mmCIF file of C-alpha atoms and ligand atoms in Angstrom:
data_model
loop_
_atom_site.group_PDB
_atom_site.id
_atom_site.type_symbol
_atom_site.label_atom_id
_atom_site.label_comp_id
_atom_site.label_asym_id
_atom_site.label_seq_id
_atom_site.Cartn_x
_atom_site.Cartn_y
_atom_site.Cartn_z
ATOM 1 C CA MET A 1 50.031 93.371 134.177
ATOM 2 C CA ASN A 2 46.581 91.805 134.547
ATOM 3 C CA LEU A 3 43.560 93.920 133.720
ATOM 4 C CA VAL A 4 40.208 93.227 135.397
ATOM 5 C CA THR A 5 37.022 95.119 134.568
ATOM 6 C CA VAL A 6 34.378 95.507 137.273
ATOM 7 C CA SER A 7 30.998 96.966 136.431
ATOM 8 C CA GLY A 8 27.537 97.178 137.917
ATOM 9 C CA PRO A 9 24.652 99.568 138.523
ATOM 10 C CA PRO A 10 25.283 102.633 140.718
ATOM 11 C CA SER A 11 25.682 101.832 144.434
ATOM 12 C CA SER A 12 25.549 98.069 143.864
ATOM 13 C CA GLY A 13 28.702 97.559 145.941
ATOM 14 C CA LYS A 14 31.515 97.620 143.338
ATOM 15 C CA THR A 15 33.920 99.666 145.465
ATOM 16 C CA ALA A 16 33.190 97.566 148.565
ATOM 17 C CA VAL A 17 33.988 94.373 146.630
ATOM 18 C CA ILE A 18 37.091 95.862 144.995
ATOM 19 C CA LEU A 19 38.487 97.199 148.289
ATOM 20 C CA LYS A 20 38.084 93.800 149.978
ATOM 21 C CA THR A 21 39.725 92.076 147.026
ATOM 22 C CA ILE A 22 42.590 94.585 146.939
ATOM 23 C CA ASP A 23 43.213 94.007 150.637
ATOM 24 C CA SER A 24 43.797 90.351 149.913
ATOM 25 C CA PHE A 25 46.040 91.150 146.882
ATOM 26 C CA GLN A 26 48.106 93.581 148.965
ATOM 27 C CA LYS A 27 48.634 90.921 151.644
ATOM 28 C CA ARG A 28 50.179 88.777 148.897
ATOM 29 C CA GLY A 29 52.536 91.628 147.996
ATOM 30 C CA LEU A 30 50.829 92.539 144.724
ATOM 31 C CA GLU A 31 50.780 96.141 143.474
ATOM 32 C CA VAL A 32 47.212 97.093 142.510
ATOM 33 C CA GLY A 33 45.786 100.184 140.833
ATOM 34 C CA VAL A 34 42.227 101.257 140.081
ATOM 35 C CA VAL A 35 40.669 103.383 137.388
ATOM 36 C CA LYS A 36 37.224 104.674 138.245
ATOM 37 C CA PHE A 37 35.003 105.641 135.333
ATOM 38 C CA ASP A 38 31.770 107.428 136.101
ATOM 39 C CA CYS A 39 29.315 109.780 134.509
ATOM 40 C CA LEU A 40 28.854 112.906 136.585
ATOM 41 C CA TYR A 41 30.358 112.464 140.022
ATOM 42 C CA THR A 42 32.422 110.099 142.141
ATOM 43 C CA ASP A 43 34.489 110.260 145.302
ATOM 44 C CA ASP A 44 35.580 106.623 145.071
ATOM 45 C CA ASP A 45 39.090 107.838 144.236
ATOM 46 C CA ILE A 46 39.380 109.153 147.818
ATOM 47 C CA LEU A 47 38.441 105.723 149.203
ATOM 48 C CA TYR A 48 41.028 104.000 147.010
ATOM 49 C CA GLU A 49 43.735 106.531 147.916
ATOM 50 C CA LYS A 50 43.004 105.948 151.615
ATOM 51 C CA ALA A 51 43.565 102.229 151.020
ATOM 52 C CA GLY A 52 46.978 103.018 149.529
ATOM 53 C CA VAL A 53 45.913 102.242 145.982
ATOM 54 C CA LYS A 54 47.137 104.162 142.943
ATOM 55 C CA VAL A 55 44.037 105.596 141.316
ATOM 56 C CA LYS A 56 42.851 107.538 138.299
ATOM 57 C CA LYS A 57 39.317 108.717 137.629
ATOM 58 C CA GLY A 58 37.473 109.819 134.533
ATOM 59 C CA LEU A 59 34.030 111.375 134.204
ATOM 60 C CA SER A 60 32.238 110.863 130.915
ATOM 61 C CA GLY A 61 29.916 113.868 131.298
ATOM 62 C CA SER A 62 27.578 114.000 128.343
ATOM 63 C CA LEU A 63 29.155 110.987 126.560
ATOM 64 C CA CYS A 64 27.862 107.424 126.811
ATOM 65 C CA PRO A 65 29.902 106.043 129.746
ATOM 66 C CA ASP A 66 30.695 102.767 127.973
ATOM 67 C CA HIS A 67 31.972 104.535 124.857
ATOM 68 C CA TYR A 68 34.009 106.778 127.139
ATOM 69 C CA PHE A 69 35.444 103.619 128.697
ATOM 70 C CA VAL A 70 36.416 102.252 125.271
ATOM 71 C CA SER A 71 38.000 105.574 124.275
ATOM 72 C CA ASN A 72 40.165 105.666 127.392
ATOM 73 C CA ILE A 73 40.996 102.072 128.251
ATOM 74 C CA GLU A 74 44.193 101.962 126.166
ATOM 75 C CA GLU A 75 45.559 105.106 127.760
ATOM 76 C CA VAL A 76 44.861 103.949 131.321
ATOM 77 C CA THR A 77 46.333 100.527 130.573
ATOM 78 C CA GLN A 78 49.544 102.286 129.513
ATOM 79 C CA TRP A 79 49.414 104.239 132.780
ATOM 80 C CA GLY A 80 49.140 100.971 134.748
ATOM 81 C CA ILE A 81 52.110 99.477 132.896
ATOM 82 C CA LYS A 82 54.159 102.644 133.536
ATOM 83 C CA GLU A 83 53.298 102.423 137.265
ATOM 84 C CA CYS A 84 54.544 98.783 137.268
ATOM 85 C CA LEU A 85 51.201 97.484 138.553
ATOM 86 C CA ASP A 86 50.615 93.759 138.842
ATOM 87 C CA ILE A 87 46.846 94.231 138.582
ATOM 88 C CA LEU A 88 44.809 97.105 137.177
ATOM 89 C CA ILE A 89 41.106 97.120 138.059
ATOM 90 C CA THR A 90 38.602 99.330 136.295
ATOM 91 C CA GLU A 91 35.387 100.285 138.068
ATOM 92 C CA SER A 92 32.545 101.467 135.889
ATOM 93 C CA ALA A 93 28.847 101.970 136.489
ATOM 94 C CA GLY A 94 28.055 100.788 132.970
ATOM 95 C CA LEU A 95 25.056 103.039 132.731
ATOM 96 C CA CYS A 96 24.374 102.441 129.076
ATOM 97 C CA ASN A 97 22.586 99.059 129.444
ATOM 98 C CA ARG A 98 22.908 98.402 125.703
ATOM 99 C CA CYS A 99 26.683 97.961 125.582
ATOM 100 C CA SER A 100 29.132 96.909 128.282
ATOM 101 C CA PRO A 101 32.397 98.226 129.715
ATOM 102 C CA TYR A 102 34.272 95.004 128.918
ATOM 103 C CA VAL A 103 37.151 94.089 126.651
ATOM 104 C CA LYS A 104 37.380 90.719 124.890
ATOM 105 C CA SER A 105 39.644 88.262 126.771
ATOM 106 C CA VAL A 106 39.912 90.571 129.809
ATOM 107 C CA THR A 107 38.234 89.235 132.974
ATOM 108 C CA ALA A 108 34.830 90.893 133.347
ATOM 109 C CA VAL A 109 33.128 91.075 136.744
ATOM 110 C CA CYS A 110 29.554 92.301 137.192
ATOM 111 C CA VAL A 111 28.303 93.375 140.634
ATOM 112 C CA ILE A 112 24.578 93.543 141.285
ATOM 113 C CA ASP A 113 22.776 93.858 144.580
ATOM 114 C CA ASN A 114 19.885 92.107 146.210
ATOM 115 C CA LEU A 115 17.965 95.358 146.659
ATOM 116 C CA SER A 116 17.785 96.247 142.992
ATOM 117 C CA GLY A 117 14.669 94.189 142.258
ATOM 118 C CA ILE A 118 14.092 90.829 140.637
ATOM 119 C CA ASN A 119 13.782 92.268 137.127
ATOM 120 C CA THR A 120 17.293 93.748 137.202
ATOM 121 C CA PRO A 121 18.842 90.819 135.301
ATOM 122 C CA LYS A 122 16.452 91.541 132.408
ATOM 123 C CA LYS A 123 17.235 95.273 132.457
ATOM 124 C CA ILE A 124 21.003 95.463 132.487
ATOM 125 C CA GLY A 125 21.685 93.343 129.418
ATOM 126 C CA PRO A 126 25.254 92.814 128.179
ATOM 127 C CA MET A 127 26.919 94.137 131.332
ATOM 128 C CA LEU A 128 25.501 91.074 133.085
ATOM 129 C CA LYS A 129 25.265 88.590 130.233
ATOM 130 C CA SER A 130 28.850 89.086 129.015
ATOM 131 C CA ALA A 131 30.407 88.909 132.483
ATOM 132 C CA ASP A 132 32.787 86.089 133.437
ATOM 133 C CA ILE A 133 31.983 86.476 137.151
ATOM 134 C CA VAL A 134 28.776 87.805 138.753
ATOM 135 C CA ILE A 135 28.869 88.978 142.368
ATOM 136 C CA ILE A 136 25.616 89.566 144.268
ATOM 137 C CA THR A 137 25.960 91.923 147.232
ATOM 138 C CA LYS A 138 23.716 92.954 150.131
ATOM 139 C CA GLY A 139 22.501 89.441 150.797
ATOM 140 C CA ASP A 140 22.846 90.302 154.479
ATOM 141 C CA ILE A 141 19.933 92.750 154.392
ATOM 142 C CA VAL A 142 17.276 90.763 152.525
ATOM 143 C CA SER A 143 15.413 87.588 153.349
ATOM 144 C CA GLN A 144 16.424 84.096 152.265
ATOM 145 C CA ALA A 145 13.421 84.055 149.888
ATOM 146 C CA GLU A 146 14.563 87.295 148.178
ATOM 147 C CA ARG A 147 18.118 85.980 147.831
ATOM 148 C CA GLU A 148 16.858 82.783 146.239
ATOM 149 C CA PHE A 149 14.459 84.608 143.919
ATOM 150 C CA LEU A 150 17.158 86.889 142.492
ATOM 151 C CA HIS A 151 19.521 83.957 142.158
ATOM 152 C CA ARG A 152 16.884 82.019 140.211
ATOM 153 C CA GLU A 153 16.257 84.980 137.878
ATOM 154 C CA LEU A 154 20.005 85.204 137.272
ATOM 155 C CA ILE A 155 20.500 81.620 136.230
ATOM 156 C CA LEU A 156 17.413 81.482 133.994
HETATM 157 N N1 GTP B 201 24.736 95.751 153.960
HETATM 158 C C1 GTP B 201 25.553 95.764 152.922
HETATM 159 N N2 GTP B 201 25.961 96.941 152.433
HETATM 160 C C2 GTP B 201 26.785 96.939 151.369
HETATM 161 C C3 GTP B 201 27.246 95.737 150.766
HETATM 162 N N3 GTP B 201 28.037 96.062 149.714
HETATM 163 C C4 GTP B 201 28.081 97.401 149.685
HETATM 164 N N4 GTP B 201 27.340 97.939 150.670
HETATM 165 C C5 GTP B 201 27.094 99.370 150.951
HETATM 166 O O1 GTP B 201 26.413 99.936 149.829
HETATM 167 C C6 GTP B 201 26.804 101.286 149.617
HETATM 168 C C7 GTP B 201 27.296 101.442 148.187
HETATM 169 O O2 GTP B 201 28.448 100.632 148.034
HETATM 170 P P1 GTP B 201 29.630 101.023 147.048
HETATM 171 O O3 GTP B 201 30.664 99.954 147.160
HETATM 172 O O4 GTP B 201 30.044 102.430 147.215
HETATM 173 O O5 GTP B 201 28.845 100.885 145.662
HETATM 174 P P2 GTP B 201 29.379 101.234 144.180
HETATM 175 O O6 GTP B 201 28.739 100.260 143.251
HETATM 176 O O7 GTP B 201 30.858 101.281 144.180
HETATM 177 O O8 GTP B 201 28.760 102.672 143.968
HETATM 178 P P3 GTP B 201 29.121 103.745 142.803
HETATM 179 O O9 GTP B 201 30.569 103.614 142.497
HETATM 180 O O10 GTP B 201 28.776 105.059 143.395
HETATM 181 O O11 GTP B 201 28.246 103.384 141.635
HETATM 182 C C8 GTP B 201 27.883 101.572 150.658
HETATM 183 O O12 GTP B 201 27.273 102.223 151.733
HETATM 184 C C9 GTP B 201 28.382 100.181 151.059
HETATM 185 O O13 GTP B 201 28.897 100.140 152.369
HETATM 186 C C10 GTP B 201 26.776 94.488 151.311
HETATM 187 O O14 GTP B 201 27.084 93.372 150.856
HETATM 188 N N5 GTP B 201 25.939 94.580 152.392
HETATM 189 MG MG1 MG B 202 32.104 102.787 143.527
#
């Protein structure tokens, strides 16, 4: 089973990206599951269930969400193996900003959006800097200049 971790600020477009990606995996006959980690509330599990995806969710409550991720990742990985998944994707808002919801040698994807402001790359720290892949969403609702500005901040 392949594990992929997807993180990004709240409402940046993680679920939208994951659902599109899962659609393409399913067309190739791959069995995909998702674990959604959040802090206080999420209904993403309903969206994943509707897409025919096996899903688990965990709410960290008063704990640091990234430490909650670390405390639970082994258990949910075992769940994915038991369910005979080909790919297990974790979705996490990574709200801590000092640590990141990633595991060494597991593909780490960070989703940020064009509306979050040009200083976002400086604010979200390791969640962005330690990612293997960065996806920038909502380019369709900002100007070319804004898209280029955020892109420049990201590669600096
Ligand atoms: N216009 C536009 N809207 C987008 C894009 N990506 C996501 N959205 C919208 O942004 C909103 C939030 O997207 P989600 O995918 O739920 O974001 P999320 O990061 O999973 O949010 P949380 O899990 O609640 O933190 C939804 O209304 C999406 O339809 C995009 O590229 N363009
Ligand atoms: Mg989501």
